[in-house]
Amino acid sequence: MHSLIPEVRKTIQKYDMIQPGDRVVVGISGGADSVALLHALWELRGDFHLSLLAAHLEHRLRPEGEKEAGFVRKLAGRLGVPYCGGQADVRSYQKEKGLTVQEAAREVRYSFLAEVAKKHQAAKIALGHTADDQAESLIMRILRGAGTRGLSGIPPLRNGLYIRPLIGVWREEIESFLKEKRIVYLTDPSNQSPHYLRNRIRHELLPLLQQYNPRIRQVLVQMADLFRAEEEFSEPHLTEKFAGVGR
């Protein structure tokens, strides 16, 4: 068994992400992270008595969109996982809300996944964020001057609904898992574009910081964990202390 599977099991148990018998919607783009997520949960489905659904939203932003939807549909079919597909006009939503393309795509995608979960009475929605995403997100928030809550990073479990079983897994582990299992995935060319801040952090800033500290990614993830622990400790006390304020 590849080390990724025990790591995902450990993360699920650590954060109590899944209860036995849960139905889980897996958000899948077709990229390496989400494909690995679907396969990992599929391998662990017996351990947690899971039923899975693969959900894919076509954002209508790129000509490859229909091909990607077809790829995910076939992948789900090979695993015997029900497929839920949808389309959205992200450009129109972006203009209507005054958002960036990435912000609009994220909001539309989360809305779609929530609708799928509600329709199929799923208890959880699994997302493919990794430890690398956590490190990159922390740098983005530092650059923007975030407070303690922002520096707590991407939560492994949010609102009791969204779970991130790969949050403790590094990208190289995912690529090793997919290679070992000979699992095909799609590559999004926009992940290389310097137009996006996250890509510049990933390809330019992090390699530079690694010259000063080769373990900078691990340090950033540890920082996020510490800030999140502080938030989880202080929030109930602050809520109780200021419960009567403003009444």
PDB file of C-alpha atoms in Angstrom:
ATOM      1  CA  MET A   1       0.000   0.000   0.000  1.00  0.00           C
ATOM      2  CA  HIS A   2       1.339   3.442  -0.927  1.00  0.00           C
ATOM      3  CA  SER A   3       2.096   5.747   2.022  1.00  0.00           C
ATOM      4  CA  LEU A   4      -0.520   8.232   0.808  1.00  0.00           C
ATOM      5  CA  ILE A   5      -3.396   5.954   1.860  1.00  0.00           C
ATOM      6  CA  PRO A   6      -2.351   5.623   5.543  1.00  0.00           C
ATOM      7  CA  GLU A   7      -1.683   9.377   5.609  1.00  0.00           C
ATOM      8  CA  VAL A   8      -5.186  10.131   4.341  1.00  0.00           C
ATOM      9  CA  ARG A   9      -6.686   7.676   6.849  1.00  0.00           C
ATOM     10  CA  LYS A  10      -4.697   9.354   9.630  1.00  0.00           C
ATOM     11  CA  THR A  11      -5.938  12.820   8.618  1.00  0.00           C
ATOM     12  CA  ILE A  12      -9.555  11.659   8.451  1.00  0.00           C
ATOM     13  CA  GLN A  13      -9.300  10.162  11.933  1.00  0.00           C
ATOM     14  CA  LYS A  14      -7.336  13.079  13.419  1.00  0.00           C
ATOM     15  CA  TYR A  15      -9.984  15.639  12.463  1.00  0.00           C
ATOM     16  CA  ASP A  16     -12.960  13.256  12.742  1.00  0.00           C
ATOM     17  CA  MET A  17     -13.866  14.105   9.152  1.00  0.00           C
ATOM     18  CA  ILE A  18     -16.064  11.143   8.346  1.00  0.00           C
ATOM     19  CA  GLN A  19     -18.551   9.024  10.244  1.00  0.00           C
ATOM     20  CA  PRO A  20     -19.217   5.379   9.311  1.00  0.00           C
ATOM     21  CA  GLY A  21     -21.801   5.186   6.561  1.00  0.00           C
ATOM     22  CA  ASP A  22     -21.379   8.774   5.343  1.00  0.00           C
ATOM     23  CA  ARG A  23     -22.194   9.661   1.768  1.00  0.00           C
ATOM     24  CA  VAL A  24     -19.382  11.889   0.462  1.00  0.00           C
ATOM     25  CA  VAL A  25     -19.411  14.176  -2.562  1.00  0.00           C
ATOM     26  CA  VAL A  26     -15.897  14.350  -4.029  1.00  0.00           C
ATOM     27  CA  GLY A  27     -15.197  17.570  -5.913  1.00  0.00           C
ATOM     28  CA  ILE A  28     -13.038  16.564  -8.860  1.00  0.00           C
ATOM     29  CA  SER A  29     -11.535  18.709 -11.600  1.00  0.00           C
ATOM     30  CA  GLY A  30      -9.545  15.949 -13.267  1.00  0.00           C
ATOM     31  CA  GLY A  31      -6.204  17.288 -12.034  1.00  0.00           C
ATOM     32  CA  ALA A  32      -3.667  15.300 -10.014  1.00  0.00           C
ATOM     33  CA  ASP A  33      -4.886  16.329  -6.549  1.00  0.00           C
ATOM     34  CA  SER A  34      -8.592  15.642  -7.034  1.00  0.00           C
ATOM     35  CA  VAL A  35      -7.960  12.416  -8.977  1.00  0.00           C
ATOM     36  CA  ALA A  36      -5.731  11.183  -6.139  1.00  0.00           C
ATOM     37  CA  LEU A  37      -8.421  12.212  -3.634  1.00  0.00           C
ATOM     38  CA  LEU A  38     -11.111  10.194  -5.393  1.00  0.00           C
ATOM     39  CA  HIS A  39      -8.875   7.125  -5.633  1.00  0.00           C
ATOM     40  CA  ALA A  40      -7.754   7.420  -1.993  1.00  0.00           C
ATOM     41  CA  LEU A  41     -11.328   7.634  -0.698  1.00  0.00           C
ATOM     42  CA  TRP A  42     -12.320   4.797  -3.018  1.00  0.00           C
ATOM     43  CA  GLU A  43      -9.564   2.625  -1.508  1.00  0.00           C
ATOM     44  CA  LEU A  44     -10.693   3.612   2.008  1.00  0.00           C
ATOM     45  CA  ARG A  45     -14.416   3.240   1.357  1.00  0.00           C
ATOM     46  CA  GLY A  46     -14.544  -0.126   3.125  1.00  0.00           C
ATOM     47  CA  ASP A  47     -12.759   1.187   6.221  1.00  0.00           C
ATOM     48  CA  PHE A  48     -15.355   3.914   6.712  1.00  0.00           C
ATOM     49  CA  HIS A  49     -18.331   2.251   4.963  1.00  0.00           C
ATOM     50  CA  LEU A  50     -18.518   5.193   2.563  1.00  0.00           C
ATOM     51  CA  SER A  51     -20.657   5.794  -0.471  1.00  0.00           C
ATOM     52  CA  LEU A  52     -19.045   8.221  -2.911  1.00  0.00           C
ATOM     53  CA  LEU A  53     -20.254  10.605  -5.611  1.00  0.00           C
ATOM     54  CA  ALA A  54     -17.913  12.314  -8.079  1.00  0.00           C
ATOM     55  CA  ALA A  55     -18.966  15.909  -8.789  1.00  0.00           C
ATOM     56  CA  HIS A  56     -17.493  17.992 -11.607  1.00  0.00           C
ATOM     57  CA  LEU A  57     -18.418  21.528 -12.670  1.00  0.00           C
ATOM     58  CA  GLU A  58     -17.633  22.769 -16.170  1.00  0.00           C
ATOM     59  CA  HIS A  59     -16.844  26.478 -15.730  1.00  0.00           C
ATOM     60  CA  ARG A  60     -17.083  27.313 -19.445  1.00  0.00           C
ATOM     61  CA  LEU A  61     -13.836  29.267 -19.224  1.00  0.00           C
ATOM     62  CA  ARG A  62     -11.634  27.150 -21.486  1.00  0.00           C
ATOM     63  CA  PRO A  63     -12.198  25.094 -24.647  1.00  0.00           C
ATOM     64  CA  GLU A  64     -10.887  22.003 -22.819  1.00  0.00           C
ATOM     65  CA  GLY A  65     -13.849  22.094 -20.433  1.00  0.00           C
ATOM     66  CA  GLU A  66     -16.007  19.518 -22.210  1.00  0.00           C
ATOM     67  CA  LYS A  67     -13.055  17.151 -22.586  1.00  0.00           C
ATOM     68  CA  GLU A  68     -12.306  17.446 -18.854  1.00  0.00           C
ATOM     69  CA  ALA A  69     -15.940  16.697 -17.965  1.00  0.00           C
ATOM     70  CA  GLY A  70     -15.819  13.603 -20.165  1.00  0.00           C
ATOM     71  CA  PHE A  71     -12.574  12.491 -18.537  1.00  0.00           C
ATOM     72  CA  VAL A  72     -14.047  12.759 -15.028  1.00  0.00           C
ATOM     73  CA  ARG A  73     -17.233  10.959 -16.103  1.00  0.00           C
ATOM     74  CA  LYS A  74     -15.201   8.034 -17.462  1.00  0.00           C
ATOM     75  CA  LEU A  75     -12.965   7.956 -14.380  1.00  0.00           C
ATOM     76  CA  ALA A  76     -15.992   7.767 -12.091  1.00  0.00           C
ATOM     77  CA  GLY A  77     -17.477   5.053 -14.275  1.00  0.00           C
ATOM     78  CA  ARG A  78     -14.325   2.912 -14.052  1.00  0.00           C
ATOM     79  CA  LEU A  79     -14.493   3.082 -10.257  1.00  0.00           C
ATOM     80  CA  GLY A  80     -18.233   2.471 -10.156  1.00  0.00           C
ATOM     81  CA  VAL A  81     -18.824   5.882  -8.539  1.00  0.00           C
ATOM     82  CA  PRO A  82     -21.960   7.849  -9.513  1.00  0.00           C
ATOM     83  CA  TYR A  83     -21.128  10.979 -11.514  1.00  0.00           C
ATOM     84  CA  CYS A  84     -22.783  14.380 -11.000  1.00  0.00           C
ATOM     85  CA  GLY A  85     -21.910  16.985 -13.620  1.00  0.00           C
ATOM     86  CA  GLY A  86     -22.904  20.601 -14.101  1.00  0.00           C
ATOM     87  CA  GLN A  87     -22.110  23.746 -16.068  1.00  0.00           C
ATOM     88  CA  ALA A  88     -21.885  27.387 -15.038  1.00  0.00           C
ATOM     89  CA  ASP A  89     -21.345  30.699 -16.794  1.00  0.00           C
ATOM     90  CA  VAL A  90     -18.532  31.961 -14.590  1.00  0.00           C
ATOM     91  CA  ARG A  91     -17.823  35.031 -16.749  1.00  0.00           C
ATOM     92  CA  SER A  92     -21.372  36.329 -16.348  1.00  0.00           C
ATOM     93  CA  TYR A  93     -21.289  35.650 -12.604  1.00  0.00           C
ATOM     94  CA  GLN A  94     -17.947  37.437 -12.353  1.00  0.00           C
ATOM     95  CA  LYS A  95     -19.278  40.573 -14.020  1.00  0.00           C
ATOM     96  CA  GLU A  96     -22.475  40.518 -11.985  1.00  0.00           C
ATOM     97  CA  LYS A  97     -20.646  40.251  -8.646  1.00  0.00           C
ATOM     98  CA  GLY A  98     -17.558  42.311  -9.514  1.00  0.00           C
ATOM     99  CA  LEU A  99     -15.144  39.505  -8.673  1.00  0.00           C
ATOM    100  CA  THR A 100     -11.939  38.165 -10.176  1.00  0.00           C
ATOM    101  CA  VAL A 101     -12.287  35.097 -12.380  1.00  0.00           C
ATOM    102  CA  GLN A 102     -10.758  32.890  -9.679  1.00  0.00           C
ATOM    103  CA  GLU A 103     -13.085  34.259  -6.983  1.00  0.00           C
ATOM    104  CA  ALA A 104     -16.131  33.800  -9.198  1.00  0.00           C
ATOM    105  CA  ALA A 105     -15.127  30.266 -10.168  1.00  0.00           C
ATOM    106  CA  ARG A 106     -14.628  29.356  -6.514  1.00  0.00           C
ATOM    107  CA  GLU A 107     -18.026  30.705  -5.426  1.00  0.00           C
ATOM    108  CA  VAL A 108     -19.851  29.011  -8.284  1.00  0.00           C
ATOM    109  CA  ARG A 109     -18.030  25.723  -7.642  1.00  0.00           C
ATOM    110  CA  TYR A 110     -18.831  25.703  -3.922  1.00  0.00           C
ATOM    111  CA  SER A 111     -22.468  26.494  -4.657  1.00  0.00           C
ATOM    112  CA  PHE A 112     -22.625  23.609  -7.142  1.00  0.00           C
ATOM    113  CA  LEU A 113     -21.064  21.150  -4.697  1.00  0.00           C
ATOM    114  CA  ALA A 114     -23.454  22.223  -1.932  1.00  0.00           C
ATOM    115  CA  GLU A 115     -26.421  21.686  -4.268  1.00  0.00           C
ATOM    116  CA  VAL A 116     -25.174  18.200  -5.188  1.00  0.00           C
ATOM    117  CA  ALA A 117     -24.717  17.323  -1.517  1.00  0.00           C
ATOM    118  CA  LYS A 118     -28.210  18.558  -0.649  1.00  0.00           C
ATOM    119  CA  LYS A 119     -29.842  16.754  -3.570  1.00  0.00           C
ATOM    120  CA  HIS A 120     -28.175  13.434  -2.753  1.00  0.00           C
ATOM    121  CA  GLN A 121     -28.337  13.860   1.045  1.00  0.00           C
ATOM    122  CA  ALA A 122     -24.563  13.653   1.375  1.00  0.00           C
ATOM    123  CA  ALA A 123     -23.021  14.331   4.772  1.00  0.00           C
ATOM    124  CA  LYS A 124     -19.674  15.651   3.519  1.00  0.00           C
ATOM    125  CA  ILE A 125     -18.005  17.354   0.560  1.00  0.00           C
ATOM    126  CA  ALA A 126     -14.367  16.323   0.020  1.00  0.00           C
ATOM    127  CA  LEU A 127     -11.943  18.808  -1.550  1.00  0.00           C
ATOM    128  CA  GLY A 128      -8.440  18.158  -2.859  1.00  0.00           C
ATOM    129  CA  HIS A 129      -6.388  20.819  -1.042  1.00  0.00           C
ATOM    130  CA  THR A 130      -2.897  19.625  -0.114  1.00  0.00           C
ATOM    131  CA  ALA A 131      -0.116  20.607   2.287  1.00  0.00           C
ATOM    132  CA  ASP A 132       1.441  22.584  -0.575  1.00  0.00           C
ATOM    133  CA  ASP A 133      -1.801  24.547  -0.973  1.00  0.00           C
ATOM    134  CA  GLN A 134      -1.680  25.263   2.755  1.00  0.00           C
ATOM    135  CA  ALA A 135       1.890  26.632   2.564  1.00  0.00           C
ATOM    136  CA  GLU A 136       1.119  28.737  -0.524  1.00  0.00           C
ATOM    137  CA  SER A 137      -2.085  30.101   1.004  1.00  0.00           C
ATOM    138  CA  LEU A 138      -0.272  31.170   4.166  1.00  0.00           C
ATOM    139  CA  ILE A 139       2.258  33.171   2.135  1.00  0.00           C
ATOM    140  CA  MET A 140      -0.586  34.819   0.196  1.00  0.00           C
ATOM    141  CA  ARG A 141      -2.252  35.837   3.461  1.00  0.00           C
ATOM    142  CA  ILE A 142       0.998  37.130   4.947  1.00  0.00           C
ATOM    143  CA  LEU A 143       1.513  39.286   1.852  1.00  0.00           C
ATOM    144  CA  ARG A 144      -2.016  40.663   2.250  1.00  0.00           C
ATOM    145  CA  GLY A 145      -1.568  41.401   5.956  1.00  0.00           C
ATOM    146  CA  ALA A 146      -3.969  38.845   7.415  1.00  0.00           C
ATOM    147  CA  GLY A 147      -4.739  38.565  11.113  1.00  0.00           C
ATOM    148  CA  THR A 148      -4.660  35.475  13.295  1.00  0.00           C
ATOM    149  CA  ARG A 149      -7.737  33.935  11.703  1.00  0.00           C
ATOM    150  CA  GLY A 150      -6.364  34.383   8.196  1.00  0.00           C
ATOM    151  CA  LEU A 151      -2.994  32.975   9.212  1.00  0.00           C
ATOM    152  CA  SER A 152      -4.695  29.817  10.492  1.00  0.00           C
ATOM    153  CA  GLY A 153      -4.776  28.807   6.847  1.00  0.00           C
ATOM    154  CA  ILE A 154      -7.074  26.362   5.096  1.00  0.00           C
ATOM    155  CA  PRO A 155      -9.150  24.467   7.693  1.00  0.00           C
ATOM    156  CA  PRO A 156      -9.072  20.663   7.373  1.00  0.00           C
ATOM    157  CA  LEU A 157     -12.769  20.626   8.323  1.00  0.00           C
ATOM    158  CA  ARG A 158     -15.125  23.555   7.723  1.00  0.00           C
ATOM    159  CA  ASN A 159     -18.711  24.001   8.879  1.00  0.00           C
ATOM    160  CA  GLY A 160     -18.931  20.280   9.539  1.00  0.00           C
ATOM    161  CA  LEU A 161     -19.472  19.816   5.792  1.00  0.00           C
ATOM    162  CA  TYR A 162     -16.283  20.473   3.810  1.00  0.00           C
ATOM    163  CA  ILE A 163     -13.405  18.086   4.436  1.00  0.00           C
ATOM    164  CA  ARG A 164      -9.850  18.085   3.091  1.00  0.00           C
ATOM    165  CA  PRO A 165      -8.370  14.599   3.491  1.00  0.00           C
ATOM    166  CA  LEU A 166      -5.210  15.520   1.516  1.00  0.00           C
ATOM    167  CA  ILE A 167      -4.308  18.532   3.671  1.00  0.00           C
ATOM    168  CA  GLY A 168      -1.424  16.599   5.262  1.00  0.00           C
ATOM    169  CA  VAL A 169      -0.089  15.248   1.954  1.00  0.00           C
ATOM    170  CA  TRP A 170       2.616  16.911  -0.150  1.00  0.00           C
ATOM    171  CA  ARG A 171       2.341  17.249  -3.925  1.00  0.00           C
ATOM    172  CA  GLU A 172       5.303  14.951  -4.549  1.00  0.00           C
ATOM    173  CA  GLU A 173       3.530  12.202  -2.561  1.00  0.00           C
ATOM    174  CA  ILE A 174       0.472  12.607  -4.766  1.00  0.00           C
ATOM    175  CA  GLU A 175       2.518  12.408  -7.948  1.00  0.00           C
ATOM    176  CA  SER A 176       4.321   9.317  -6.615  1.00  0.00           C
ATOM    177  CA  PHE A 177       0.977   7.666  -5.771  1.00  0.00           C
ATOM    178  CA  LEU A 178      -0.467   8.349  -9.205  1.00  0.00           C
ATOM    179  CA  LYS A 179       2.695   7.130 -10.934  1.00  0.00           C
ATOM    180  CA  GLU A 180       2.864   3.942  -8.887  1.00  0.00           C
ATOM    181  CA  LYS A 181      -0.813   3.188  -9.552  1.00  0.00           C
ATOM    182  CA  ARG A 182      -0.492   4.224 -13.217  1.00  0.00           C
ATOM    183  CA  ILE A 183      -3.423   6.580 -12.781  1.00  0.00           C
ATOM    184  CA  VAL A 184      -3.963   9.117 -15.563  1.00  0.00           C
ATOM    185  CA  TYR A 185      -4.877  12.714 -14.728  1.00  0.00           C
ATOM    186  CA  LEU A 186      -5.215  16.018 -16.558  1.00  0.00           C
ATOM    187  CA  THR A 187      -2.856  18.991 -16.395  1.00  0.00           C
ATOM    188  CA  ASP A 188      -4.321  22.488 -16.288  1.00  0.00           C
ATOM    189  CA  PRO A 189      -2.021  24.811 -18.302  1.00  0.00           C
ATOM    190  CA  SER A 190      -3.173  27.791 -16.226  1.00  0.00           C
ATOM    191  CA  ASN A 191      -1.239  26.317 -13.262  1.00  0.00           C
ATOM    192  CA  GLN A 192       1.949  27.531 -14.976  1.00  0.00           C
ATOM    193  CA  SER A 193       0.724  31.031 -15.790  1.00  0.00           C
ATOM    194  CA  PRO A 194       2.581  33.839 -13.958  1.00  0.00           C
ATOM    195  CA  HIS A 195      -0.616  35.883 -14.200  1.00  0.00           C
ATOM    196  CA  TYR A 196      -1.856  34.307 -10.965  1.00  0.00           C
ATOM    197  CA  LEU A 197      -0.283  35.185  -7.610  1.00  0.00           C
ATOM    198  CA  ARG A 198      -0.440  31.596  -6.347  1.00  0.00           C
ATOM    199  CA  ASN A 199       1.587  30.412  -9.339  1.00  0.00           C
ATOM    200  CA  ARG A 200       4.242  33.080  -8.799  1.00  0.00           C
ATOM    201  CA  ILE A 201       4.485  32.040  -5.150  1.00  0.00           C
ATOM    202  CA  ARG A 202       4.728  28.365  -6.136  1.00  0.00           C
ATOM    203  CA  HIS A 203       7.263  28.722  -8.931  1.00  0.00           C
ATOM    204  CA  GLU A 204       9.246  31.803  -7.904  1.00  0.00           C
ATOM    205  CA  LEU A 205       8.935  32.839  -4.243  1.00  0.00           C
ATOM    206  CA  LEU A 206       8.895  29.446  -2.502  1.00  0.00           C
ATOM    207  CA  PRO A 207      12.011  28.152  -4.344  1.00  0.00           C
ATOM    208  CA  LEU A 208      13.763  31.391  -3.329  1.00  0.00           C
ATOM    209  CA  LEU A 209      12.723  31.006   0.320  1.00  0.00           C
ATOM    210  CA  GLN A 210      13.931  27.398   0.279  1.00  0.00           C
ATOM    211  CA  GLN A 211      17.441  28.732  -0.300  1.00  0.00           C
ATOM    212  CA  TYR A 212      17.198  30.318   3.174  1.00  0.00           C
ATOM    213  CA  ASN A 213      15.326  27.433   4.788  1.00  0.00           C
ATOM    214  CA  PRO A 214      14.961  24.148   2.892  1.00  0.00           C
ATOM    215  CA  ARG A 215      12.033  23.249   5.183  1.00  0.00           C
ATOM    216  CA  ILE A 216      10.100  26.469   4.624  1.00  0.00           C
ATOM    217  CA  ARG A 217       6.991  24.645   3.383  1.00  0.00           C
ATOM    218  CA  GLN A 218       6.854  22.523   6.526  1.00  0.00           C
ATOM    219  CA  VAL A 219       7.431  25.617   8.684  1.00  0.00           C
ATOM    220  CA  LEU A 220       4.542  27.428   7.009  1.00  0.00           C
ATOM    221  CA  VAL A 221       2.190  24.483   7.559  1.00  0.00           C
ATOM    222  CA  GLN A 222       3.246  24.313  11.224  1.00  0.00           C
ATOM    223  CA  MET A 223       2.550  28.045  11.571  1.00  0.00           C
ATOM    224  CA  ALA A 224      -0.937  27.585  10.155  1.00  0.00           C
ATOM    225  CA  ASP A 225      -1.572  24.736  12.616  1.00  0.00           C
ATOM    226  CA  LEU A 226      -0.415  26.882  15.544  1.00  0.00           C
ATOM    227  CA  PHE A 227      -2.548  29.866  14.554  1.00  0.00           C
ATOM    228  CA  ARG A 228      -5.563  27.603  14.027  1.00  0.00           C
ATOM    229  CA  ALA A 229      -5.072  26.032  17.472  1.00  0.00           C
ATOM    230  CA  GLU A 230      -4.920  29.519  19.020  1.00  0.00           C
ATOM    231  CA  GLU A 231      -8.121  30.524  17.221  1.00  0.00           C
ATOM    232  CA  GLU A 232      -9.930  27.375  18.324  1.00  0.00           C
ATOM    233  CA  PHE A 233      -8.823  27.955  21.924  1.00  0.00           C
ATOM    234  CA  SER A 234      -9.603  31.660  22.160  1.00  0.00           C
ATOM    235  CA  GLU A 235     -12.841  31.897  20.161  1.00  0.00           C
ATOM    236  CA  PRO A 236     -15.145  30.188  22.736  1.00  0.00           C
ATOM    237  CA  HIS A 237     -13.688  32.307  25.553  1.00  0.00           C
ATOM    238  CA  LEU A 238     -14.126  35.538  23.590  1.00  0.00           C
ATOM    239  CA  THR A 239     -17.650  34.580  22.574  1.00  0.00           C
ATOM    240  CA  GLU A 240     -18.572  33.903  26.196  1.00  0.00           C
ATOM    241  CA  LYS A 241     -16.890  37.064  27.501  1.00  0.00           C
ATOM    242  CA  PHE A 242     -18.576  39.397  25.013  1.00  0.00           C
ATOM    243  CA  ALA A 243     -21.891  37.535  24.751  1.00  0.00           C
ATOM    244  CA  GLY A 244     -23.870  40.471  26.128  1.00  0.00           C
ATOM    245  CA  VAL A 245     -22.141  43.217  24.135  1.00  0.00           C
ATOM    246  CA  GLY A 246     -24.380  44.993  21.645  1.00  0.00           C
ATOM    247  CA  ARG A 247     -27.664  43.732  23.066  1.00  0.00           C
TER     248      ARG A 247
END
